Amino acid sequence: QTAIAENIGLKEGMNVLDLGCGVGGPMRNIVKATGGKVTGITINEYQVGRCKTLNAEAGVEDLTEIVQGNFMDLAKVFKGRAFDGAYAIEAACHASNTTAMYKQVFQVLKPGALFASYEWLRTEKYDKNNKLHVDVVDGIAEGNALPEVRTIEDCIEAAKAAGFDVQFTFDRATVGAVPWQQAMKSARRAAYLTHLLTGVLEFVGFAPKGTQAVHTMLLKAAVNLEKGGDLGIFSPMYLIVMKKPIATA
């Protein structure tokens, strides 16, 4: 999490934008590590309130700001404000149009500012003619409510179309002693017990109808994520770093 802040040069005195900040876990780690200020945006009203509470408990209210809004409409939400940088952690993948989202980020950045995004992407090992590959990636998209699973080439093209200069890309999911999907496998074993419990609770009336069906969808999503990692055809942490040129037309 703090690595993405390093990629945009966040330091004390700067204010950067966190796109799709959720309840602010990465935000709190980042401001504590850097001393910089982070403004988060999330479309979810509950997350705004929860994030403010957690930020207060962590003692970082002075370095954080939470705004409810759509990151596909940043220029309207922030009305002329300009940020020293921006980052997105596994959030941009939910954008209906990558170019349109990147253009919104471009509009609210100062010239020379950097934008770094961890994207959920298909890797170069993905084979569109391999049915297993197609089924796994389609399952990832469906189970996680993604419009599609893009490629790094798609993101590079989108960045250029938005006016950014691409600085570098890197698949961070390929580093580390333990494969990223391994942790998911351990968690999924416990999730099966939860799945059985939701079925019982729904049957006796303590859980709403459809609870187990939703949990089934989430389990299938997890299985496809694991398969994508095992096959090397999917990455949840493909980093792309881009820069708004100093001189813009």
mmCIF file of C-alpha atoms in Angstrom:
data_model
loop_
_atom_site.group_PDB
_atom_site.id
_atom_site.type_symbol
_atom_site.label_atom_id
_atom_site.label_comp_id
_atom_site.label_asym_id
_atom_site.label_seq_id
_atom_site.Cartn_x
_atom_site.Cartn_y
_atom_site.Cartn_z
ATOM 1 C CA GLN A 1 0.000 0.000 0.000
ATOM 2 C CA THR A 2 2.713 2.478 0.890
ATOM 3 C CA ALA A 3 4.589 1.462 -2.259
ATOM 4 C CA ILE A 4 1.891 3.040 -4.419
ATOM 5 C CA ALA A 5 2.348 6.294 -2.490
ATOM 6 C CA GLU A 6 6.064 6.147 -3.224
ATOM 7 C CA ASN A 7 5.298 5.754 -6.923
ATOM 8 C CA ILE A 8 3.453 9.093 -6.968
ATOM 9 C CA GLY A 9 5.998 10.818 -4.713
ATOM 10 C CA LEU A 10 3.608 11.553 -1.842
ATOM 11 C CA LYS A 11 5.209 13.476 0.996
ATOM 12 C CA GLU A 12 4.342 15.992 3.675
ATOM 13 C CA GLY A 13 2.636 19.103 2.281
ATOM 14 C CA MET A 14 1.060 17.268 -0.661
ATOM 15 C CA ASN A 15 -2.603 16.309 -1.084
ATOM 16 C CA VAL A 16 -3.431 13.331 -3.282
ATOM 17 C CA LEU A 17 -6.640 11.614 -4.319
ATOM 18 C CA ASP A 18 -7.597 8.040 -3.361
ATOM 19 C CA LEU A 19 -10.079 6.707 -5.920
ATOM 20 C CA GLY A 20 -12.583 4.200 -4.551
ATOM 21 C CA CYS A 21 -11.136 4.478 -1.046
ATOM 22 C CA GLY A 22 -13.695 2.199 0.646
ATOM 23 C CA VAL A 23 -13.384 2.419 4.430
ATOM 24 C CA GLY A 24 -9.860 3.794 4.133
ATOM 25 C CA GLY A 25 -7.477 1.030 5.199
ATOM 26 C CA PRO A 26 -4.740 1.907 2.675
ATOM 27 C CA MET A 27 -5.383 5.617 3.224
ATOM 28 C CA ARG A 28 -4.577 5.397 6.931
ATOM 29 C CA ASN A 29 -1.407 3.399 6.331
ATOM 30 C CA ILE A 30 -0.283 5.845 3.661
ATOM 31 C CA VAL A 31 -0.753 9.064 5.649
ATOM 32 C CA LYS A 32 0.980 7.552 8.675
ATOM 33 C CA ALA A 33 3.948 6.495 6.533
ATOM 34 C CA THR A 34 4.301 9.680 4.484
ATOM 35 C CA GLY A 35 2.797 12.593 6.413
ATOM 36 C CA GLY A 36 1.009 13.605 3.227
ATOM 37 C CA LYS A 37 -2.721 14.316 3.032
ATOM 38 C CA VAL A 38 -5.136 11.968 1.256
ATOM 39 C CA THR A 39 -8.601 12.848 -0.018
ATOM 40 C CA GLY A 40 -10.672 9.732 -0.591
ATOM 41 C CA ILE A 41 -13.742 9.339 -2.761
ATOM 42 C CA THR A 42 -16.259 6.501 -2.564
ATOM 43 C CA ILE A 43 -19.775 6.202 -3.921
ATOM 44 C CA ASN A 44 -20.960 4.337 -0.825
ATOM 45 C CA GLU A 45 -22.517 6.450 1.952
ATOM 46 C CA TYR A 46 -21.886 3.841 4.653
ATOM 47 C CA GLN A 47 -18.196 3.670 3.730
ATOM 48 C CA VAL A 48 -17.887 7.445 4.119
ATOM 49 C CA GLY A 49 -19.190 7.338 7.677
ATOM 50 C CA ARG A 50 -17.202 4.262 8.621
ATOM 51 C CA CYS A 51 -14.016 5.705 7.132
ATOM 52 C CA LYS A 52 -14.399 8.934 9.106
ATOM 53 C CA THR A 53 -14.889 6.960 12.318
ATOM 54 C CA LEU A 54 -11.843 4.769 11.729
ATOM 55 C CA ASN A 55 -9.710 7.756 10.729
ATOM 56 C CA ALA A 56 -10.671 9.518 13.961
ATOM 57 C CA GLU A 57 -9.841 6.424 16.010
ATOM 58 C CA ALA A 58 -6.460 6.245 14.247
ATOM 59 C CA GLY A 59 -5.808 9.932 14.942
ATOM 60 C CA VAL A 60 -5.362 10.912 11.288
ATOM 61 C CA GLU A 61 -8.376 13.227 10.809
ATOM 62 C CA ASP A 62 -6.107 16.167 9.988
ATOM 63 C CA LEU A 63 -4.466 14.255 7.143
ATOM 64 C CA THR A 64 -7.596 12.725 5.613
ATOM 65 C CA GLU A 65 -10.736 13.874 3.861
ATOM 66 C CA ILE A 66 -13.608 11.659 2.675
ATOM 67 C CA VAL A 67 -16.023 12.632 -0.081
ATOM 68 C CA GLN A 68 -19.050 10.714 -1.310
ATOM 69 C CA GLY A 69 -19.190 10.716 -5.088
ATOM 70 C CA ASN A 70 -18.607 8.911 -8.369
ATOM 71 C CA PHE A 71 -15.019 8.706 -9.602
ATOM 72 C CA MET A 72 -16.410 8.806 -13.140
ATOM 73 C CA ASP A 73 -17.423 12.436 -12.458
ATOM 74 C CA LEU A 74 -14.438 13.850 -10.570
ATOM 75 C CA ALA A 75 -14.405 17.235 -12.313
ATOM 76 C CA LYS A 76 -17.940 17.886 -11.080
ATOM 77 C CA VAL A 77 -17.374 16.508 -7.579
ATOM 78 C CA PHE A 78 -14.244 18.573 -6.911
ATOM 79 C CA LYS A 79 -15.166 21.662 -8.993
ATOM 80 C CA GLY A 80 -11.828 23.133 -9.957
ATOM 81 C CA ARG A 81 -9.691 21.582 -7.219
ATOM 82 C CA ALA A 82 -6.317 20.271 -8.329
ATOM 83 C CA PHE A 83 -4.450 17.466 -6.578
ATOM 84 C CA ASP A 84 -0.729 16.748 -6.291
ATOM 85 C CA GLY A 85 -1.254 13.135 -7.329
ATOM 86 C CA ALA A 86 -3.725 10.268 -7.329
ATOM 87 C CA TYR A 87 -3.865 6.533 -6.813
ATOM 88 C CA ALA A 88 -6.364 3.698 -7.165
ATOM 89 C CA ILE A 89 -6.051 0.313 -5.475
ATOM 90 C CA GLU A 90 -8.128 -2.360 -7.230
ATOM 91 C CA ALA A 91 -10.855 0.210 -7.916
ATOM 92 C CA ALA A 92 -10.397 1.342 -11.518
ATOM 93 C CA CYS A 93 -11.329 -2.146 -12.697
ATOM 94 C CA HIS A 94 -14.947 -1.271 -11.821
ATOM 95 C CA ALA A 95 -15.000 1.689 -14.227
ATOM 96 C CA SER A 96 -17.359 1.164 -17.145
ATOM 97 C CA ASN A 97 -14.829 2.861 -19.433
ATOM 98 C CA THR A 98 -11.138 3.066 -18.543
ATOM 99 C CA THR A 99 -10.368 5.997 -20.843
ATOM 100 C CA ALA A 100 -13.280 8.020 -19.474
ATOM 101 C CA MET A 101 -12.144 7.381 -15.911
ATOM 102 C CA TYR A 102 -8.523 8.270 -16.651
ATOM 103 C CA LYS A 103 -9.704 11.483 -18.311
ATOM 104 C CA GLN A 104 -11.553 12.418 -15.129
ATOM 105 C CA VAL A 105 -8.392 11.871 -13.089
ATOM 106 C CA PHE A 106 -6.397 13.916 -15.607
ATOM 107 C CA GLN A 107 -8.736 16.884 -15.132
ATOM 108 C CA VAL A 108 -8.271 17.075 -11.358
ATOM 109 C CA LEU A 109 -4.470 16.724 -11.302
ATOM 110 C CA LYS A 110 -1.888 19.497 -11.333
ATOM 111 C CA PRO A 111 0.503 19.512 -14.310
ATOM 112 C CA GLY A 112 3.406 17.175 -13.593
ATOM 113 C CA ALA A 113 1.402 15.114 -11.094
ATOM 114 C CA LEU A 114 1.513 11.313 -11.113
ATOM 115 C CA PHE A 115 -1.345 8.811 -11.070
ATOM 116 C CA ALA A 116 -0.711 5.185 -10.089
ATOM 117 C CA SER A 117 -3.282 2.423 -10.323
ATOM 118 C CA TYR A 118 -3.306 -1.234 -9.307
ATOM 119 C CA GLU A 119 -5.444 -2.880 -11.975
ATOM 120 C CA TRP A 120 -7.137 -6.288 -12.262
ATOM 121 C CA LEU A 121 -5.886 -7.472 -15.638
ATOM 122 C CA ARG A 122 -5.411 -10.394 -17.990
ATOM 123 C CA THR A 123 -1.734 -11.191 -18.433
ATOM 124 C CA GLU A 124 0.182 -12.055 -21.592
ATOM 125 C CA LYS A 125 -0.374 -15.764 -20.782
ATOM 126 C CA TYR A 126 -4.106 -15.442 -21.410
ATOM 127 C CA ASP A 127 -5.196 -17.277 -24.576
ATOM 128 C CA LYS A 128 -8.552 -16.191 -25.996
ATOM 129 C CA ASN A 129 -8.731 -19.516 -27.873
ATOM 130 C CA ASN A 130 -8.399 -21.541 -24.681
ATOM 131 C CA LYS A 131 -11.885 -22.242 -23.297
ATOM 132 C CA LEU A 132 -10.596 -22.720 -19.759
ATOM 133 C CA HIS A 133 -8.903 -19.324 -19.855
ATOM 134 C CA VAL A 134 -12.044 -17.682 -21.203
ATOM 135 C CA ASP A 135 -14.304 -19.341 -18.630
ATOM 136 C CA VAL A 136 -12.030 -18.410 -15.718
ATOM 137 C CA VAL A 137 -11.695 -14.760 -16.727
ATOM 138 C CA ASP A 138 -15.409 -14.462 -17.493
ATOM 139 C CA GLY A 139 -16.066 -15.957 -14.046
ATOM 140 C CA ILE A 140 -13.807 -13.361 -12.427
ATOM 141 C CA ALA A 141 -15.668 -10.547 -14.170
ATOM 142 C CA GLU A 142 -19.123 -11.898 -13.327
ATOM 143 C CA GLY A 143 -18.368 -12.784 -9.727
ATOM 144 C CA ASN A 144 -16.759 -9.437 -8.967
ATOM 145 C CA ALA A 145 -19.201 -7.232 -10.906
ATOM 146 C CA LEU A 146 -16.587 -6.060 -13.402
ATOM 147 C CA PRO A 147 -17.577 -4.755 -16.831
ATOM 148 C CA GLU A 148 -14.680 -6.801 -18.264
ATOM 149 C CA VAL A 149 -11.139 -7.913 -17.442
ATOM 150 C CA ARG A 150 -8.792 -5.761 -19.476
ATOM 151 C CA THR A 151 -5.129 -6.061 -20.445
ATOM 152 C CA ILE A 152 -2.175 -3.823 -19.632
ATOM 153 C CA GLU A 153 -2.184 -2.783 -23.286
ATOM 154 C CA ASP A 154 -5.779 -1.607 -22.877
ATOM 155 C CA CYS A 155 -4.753 0.520 -19.894
ATOM 156 C CA ILE A 156 -1.730 1.990 -21.677
ATOM 157 C CA GLU A 157 -3.904 2.985 -24.628
ATOM 158 C CA ALA A 158 -6.491 4.474 -22.271
ATOM 159 C CA ALA A 159 -3.829 6.471 -20.424
ATOM 160 C CA LYS A 160 -2.461 7.917 -23.648
ATOM 161 C CA ALA A 161 -5.957 8.726 -24.898
ATOM 162 C CA ALA A 162 -6.609 10.597 -21.647
ATOM 163 C CA GLY A 163 -3.483 12.717 -22.184
ATOM 164 C CA PHE A 164 -1.087 10.996 -19.771
ATOM 165 C CA ASP A 165 2.498 10.005 -20.387
ATOM 166 C CA VAL A 166 2.933 6.399 -19.215
ATOM 167 C CA GLN A 167 5.959 6.131 -16.922
ATOM 168 C CA PHE A 168 6.093 2.364 -16.371
ATOM 169 C CA THR A 169 4.045 -0.765 -15.749
ATOM 170 C CA PHE A 170 4.830 -3.681 -13.467
ATOM 171 C CA ASP A 171 2.999 -6.821 -12.348
ATOM 172 C CA ARG A 172 3.514 -6.710 -8.577
ATOM 173 C CA ALA A 173 1.577 -9.958 -8.189
ATOM 174 C CA THR A 174 4.618 -11.797 -9.569
ATOM 175 C CA VAL A 175 6.863 -10.818 -6.649
ATOM 176 C CA GLY A 176 6.863 -12.394 -3.218
ATOM 177 C CA ALA A 177 7.724 -15.815 -1.866
ATOM 178 C CA VAL A 178 4.096 -16.949 -1.639
ATOM 179 C CA PRO A 179 1.776 -16.692 -4.680
ATOM 180 C CA TRP A 180 -1.008 -14.166 -4.058
ATOM 181 C CA GLN A 181 -3.737 -16.743 -4.677
ATOM 182 C CA GLN A 182 -2.381 -19.056 -1.981
ATOM 183 C CA ALA A 183 -3.797 -16.873 0.785
ATOM 184 C CA MET A 184 -7.198 -17.025 -0.883
ATOM 185 C CA LYS A 185 -7.173 -20.809 -0.843
ATOM 186 C CA SER A 186 -6.658 -20.875 2.909
ATOM 187 C CA ALA A 187 -9.451 -18.374 3.444
ATOM 188 C CA ARG A 188 -11.811 -20.279 1.153
ATOM 189 C CA ARG A 189 -11.655 -23.371 3.351
ATOM 190 C CA ALA A 190 -13.133 -21.333 6.169
ATOM 191 C CA ALA A 191 -15.613 -19.793 3.734
ATOM 192 C CA TYR A 192 -17.139 -23.202 3.048
ATOM 193 C CA LEU A 193 -18.085 -23.444 6.716
ATOM 194 C CA THR A 194 -19.664 -20.003 6.479
ATOM 195 C CA HIS A 195 -21.535 -21.165 3.388
ATOM 196 C CA LEU A 196 -23.064 -24.065 5.302
ATOM 197 C CA LEU A 197 -23.989 -21.751 8.145
ATOM 198 C CA THR A 198 -25.745 -19.259 5.865
ATOM 199 C CA GLY A 199 -27.816 -22.119 4.469
ATOM 200 C CA VAL A 200 -28.917 -23.152 7.962
ATOM 201 C CA LEU A 201 -29.680 -19.570 9.013
ATOM 202 C CA GLU A 202 -31.692 -18.976 5.855
ATOM 203 C CA PHE A 203 -33.617 -22.217 6.391
ATOM 204 C CA VAL A 204 -34.633 -21.334 9.962
ATOM 205 C CA GLY A 205 -35.463 -17.746 9.034
ATOM 206 C CA PHE A 206 -32.573 -15.899 10.675
ATOM 207 C CA ALA A 207 -31.100 -14.836 7.315
ATOM 208 C CA PRO A 208 -32.983 -13.323 4.350
ATOM 209 C CA LYS A 209 -33.894 -15.536 1.435
ATOM 210 C CA GLY A 210 -31.149 -15.461 -1.181
ATOM 211 C CA THR A 211 -28.326 -15.130 1.353
ATOM 212 C CA GLN A 212 -26.800 -18.484 0.457
ATOM 213 C CA ALA A 213 -27.204 -17.794 -3.273
ATOM 214 C CA VAL A 214 -25.154 -14.614 -2.893
ATOM 215 C CA HIS A 215 -22.533 -16.520 -0.923
ATOM 216 C CA THR A 216 -22.428 -19.162 -3.658
ATOM 217 C CA MET A 217 -21.659 -16.451 -6.225
ATOM 218 C CA LEU A 218 -18.857 -15.099 -4.028
ATOM 219 C CA LEU A 219 -17.347 -18.561 -3.593
ATOM 220 C CA LYS A 220 -17.378 -19.116 -7.353
ATOM 221 C CA ALA A 221 -15.676 -15.760 -7.820
ATOM 222 C CA ALA A 222 -12.961 -16.777 -5.348
ATOM 223 C CA VAL A 223 -12.422 -20.110 -7.099
ATOM 224 C CA ASN A 224 -11.978 -18.373 -10.458
ATOM 225 C CA LEU A 225 -9.544 -15.877 -8.960
ATOM 226 C CA GLU A 226 -7.471 -18.752 -7.630
ATOM 227 C CA LYS A 227 -7.541 -20.523 -10.990
ATOM 228 C CA GLY A 228 -6.539 -17.306 -12.725
ATOM 229 C CA GLY A 229 -3.551 -17.026 -10.416
ATOM 230 C CA ASP A 230 -2.586 -20.673 -10.783
ATOM 231 C CA LEU A 231 -2.738 -20.406 -14.581
ATOM 232 C CA GLY A 232 -0.856 -17.111 -14.551
ATOM 233 C CA ILE A 233 -3.514 -15.508 -16.757
ATOM 234 C CA PHE A 234 -4.782 -12.954 -14.243
ATOM 235 C CA SER A 235 -3.202 -10.378 -11.950
ATOM 236 C CA PRO A 236 -4.958 -8.361 -9.224
ATOM 237 C CA MET A 237 -1.980 -5.997 -8.841
ATOM 238 C CA TYR A 238 -0.808 -4.895 -12.266
ATOM 239 C CA LEU A 239 0.613 -1.443 -11.632
ATOM 240 C CA ILE A 240 0.471 1.347 -14.181
ATOM 241 C CA VAL A 241 2.016 4.729 -13.372
ATOM 242 C CA MET A 242 1.291 7.743 -15.545
ATOM 243 C CA LYS A 243 2.110 11.449 -15.503
ATOM 244 C CA LYS A 244 0.175 14.541 -16.486
ATOM 245 C CA PRO A 245 2.524 16.523 -18.719
ATOM 246 C CA ILE A 246 3.796 19.872 -17.448
ATOM 247 C CA ALA A 247 2.614 21.584 -20.631
ATOM 248 C CA THR A 248 -0.866 20.524 -21.715
ATOM 249 C CA ALA A 249 -2.838 21.647 -24.720
#
